Coordinates of C-alpha atoms in Angstrom, one line a residue:
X72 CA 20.2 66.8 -14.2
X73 CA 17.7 64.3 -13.8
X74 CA 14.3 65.2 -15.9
X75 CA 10.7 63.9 -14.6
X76 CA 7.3 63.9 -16.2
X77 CA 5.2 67.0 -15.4
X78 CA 1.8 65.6 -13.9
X79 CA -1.4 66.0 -16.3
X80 CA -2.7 68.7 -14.0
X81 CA 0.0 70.7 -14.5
X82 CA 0.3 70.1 -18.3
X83 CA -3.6 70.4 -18.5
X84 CA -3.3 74.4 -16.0
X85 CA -0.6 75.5 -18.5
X86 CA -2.7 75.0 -21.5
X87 CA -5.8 76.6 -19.8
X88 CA -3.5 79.4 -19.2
X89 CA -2.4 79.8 -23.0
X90 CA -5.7 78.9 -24.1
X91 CA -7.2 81.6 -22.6
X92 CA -4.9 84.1 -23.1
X93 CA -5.3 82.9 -26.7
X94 CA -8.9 83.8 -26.5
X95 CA -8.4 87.4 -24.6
X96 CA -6.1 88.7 -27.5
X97 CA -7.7 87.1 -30.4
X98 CA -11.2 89.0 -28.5
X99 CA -9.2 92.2 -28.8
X100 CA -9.3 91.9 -33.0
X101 CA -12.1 89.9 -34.0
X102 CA -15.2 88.3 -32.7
X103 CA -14.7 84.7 -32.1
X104 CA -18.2 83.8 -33.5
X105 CA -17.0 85.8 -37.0
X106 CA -13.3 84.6 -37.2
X107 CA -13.7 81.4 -35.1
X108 CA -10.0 80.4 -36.2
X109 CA -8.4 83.2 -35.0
X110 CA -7.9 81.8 -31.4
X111 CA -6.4 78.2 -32.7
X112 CA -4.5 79.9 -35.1
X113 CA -2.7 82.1 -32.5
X114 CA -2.0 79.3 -30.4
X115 CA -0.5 77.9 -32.8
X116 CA 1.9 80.4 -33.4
X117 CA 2.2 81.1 -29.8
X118 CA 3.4 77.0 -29.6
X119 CA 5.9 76.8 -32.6
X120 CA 7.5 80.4 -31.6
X121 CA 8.0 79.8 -27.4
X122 CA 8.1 76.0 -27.5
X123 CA 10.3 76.2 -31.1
X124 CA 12.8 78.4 -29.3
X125 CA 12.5 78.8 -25.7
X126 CA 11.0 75.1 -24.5
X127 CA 7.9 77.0 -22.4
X128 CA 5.0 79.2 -23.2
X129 CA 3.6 81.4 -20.7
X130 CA 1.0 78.9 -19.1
X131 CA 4.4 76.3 -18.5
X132 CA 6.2 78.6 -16.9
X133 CA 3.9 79.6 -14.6
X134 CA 3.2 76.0 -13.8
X135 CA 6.8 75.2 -13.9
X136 CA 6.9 72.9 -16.5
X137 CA 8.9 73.0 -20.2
X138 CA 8.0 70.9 -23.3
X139 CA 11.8 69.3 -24.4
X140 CA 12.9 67.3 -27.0
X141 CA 13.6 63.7 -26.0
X142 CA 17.0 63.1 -28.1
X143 CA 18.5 66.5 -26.6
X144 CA 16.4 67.7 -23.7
X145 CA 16.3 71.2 -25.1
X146 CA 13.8 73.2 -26.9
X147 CA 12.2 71.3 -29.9
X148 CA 12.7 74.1 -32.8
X149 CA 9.8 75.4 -34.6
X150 CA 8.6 72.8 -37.2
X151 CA 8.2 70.2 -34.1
X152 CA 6.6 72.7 -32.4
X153 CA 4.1 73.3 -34.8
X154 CA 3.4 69.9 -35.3
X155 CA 2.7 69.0 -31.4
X156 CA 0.8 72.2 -31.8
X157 CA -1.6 71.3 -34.6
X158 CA -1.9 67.9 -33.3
X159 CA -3.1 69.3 -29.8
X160 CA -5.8 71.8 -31.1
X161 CA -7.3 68.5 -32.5
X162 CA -7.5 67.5 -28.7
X163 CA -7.7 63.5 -29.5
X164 CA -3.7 62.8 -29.9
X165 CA -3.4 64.5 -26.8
X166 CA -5.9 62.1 -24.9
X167 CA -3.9 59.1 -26.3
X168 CA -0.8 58.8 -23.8
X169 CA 1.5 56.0 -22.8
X170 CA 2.7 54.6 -19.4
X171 CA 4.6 57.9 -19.0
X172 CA 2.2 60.4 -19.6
X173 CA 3.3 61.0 -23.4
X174 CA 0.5 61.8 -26.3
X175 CA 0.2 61.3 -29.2
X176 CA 1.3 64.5 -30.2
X177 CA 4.2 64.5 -27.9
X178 CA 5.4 60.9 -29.8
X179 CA 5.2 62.7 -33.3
X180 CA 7.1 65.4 -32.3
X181 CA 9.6 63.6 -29.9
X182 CA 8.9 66.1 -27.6
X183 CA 8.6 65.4 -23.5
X184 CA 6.3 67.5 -21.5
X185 CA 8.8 67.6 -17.9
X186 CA 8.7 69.6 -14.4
X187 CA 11.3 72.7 -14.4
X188 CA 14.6 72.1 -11.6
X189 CA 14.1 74.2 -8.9
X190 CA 16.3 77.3 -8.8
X191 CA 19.7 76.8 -6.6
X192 CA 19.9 78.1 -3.5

């Protein structure tokens, strides 16, 4: 199974997708303007729990994409997850890539942002 990089609009629809479910939920207990960090902070969770474990949140799958670890090509496991997590709510690793479309906070958590195989027919 041959893996390729997910293209930046995907990567950038999936995290509008989390993002603003982030924001609906977080609505539902607080004011954002009150508790400002409530929304990062359950992104953040929401990244090292589904990426940690599963290799997608809910914005990836509907985009078809999965965040994998580059030595294995399976889910990252929490800590890693967290990590690329933090690193991405400060938006500037992520704005950093390489030749292959890999931030900053992809490279410190050895994590690959790839497309999802089409199911077999």
């Amino acid at each position: 199974m041959e893996l390729t990089a997910a293209s930046l609009s995907r990567r950038f629809g999936a995290i509008l997708v989390d993002w603003l479910l982030c924001l609906v939920i977080s609505r539902a207990f607080a004011d954002p303007v009150e508790v400002p960090w409530l929304a990062p902070g359950l992104l953040l969770v929401v990244y090292g729990l589904f990426l940690g474990f599963f290799a997608q949140t809910l914005g990836m799958r509907l985009l078809r994409i999965r965040c994998v670890s580059m030595a294995t090509g399976g889910a990252i496991g929490v800590p890693r997850a967290i990590l690329r997590g933090a690193l991405l709510l400060l938006l500037v690793p992520a704005l950093i890539m390489d030749k292959d479309g890999r931030g900053l906070h992809d490279k410190a958590a050895g994590s690959w942002v790839v497309n999802t195989q089409p199911a077999a027919s």
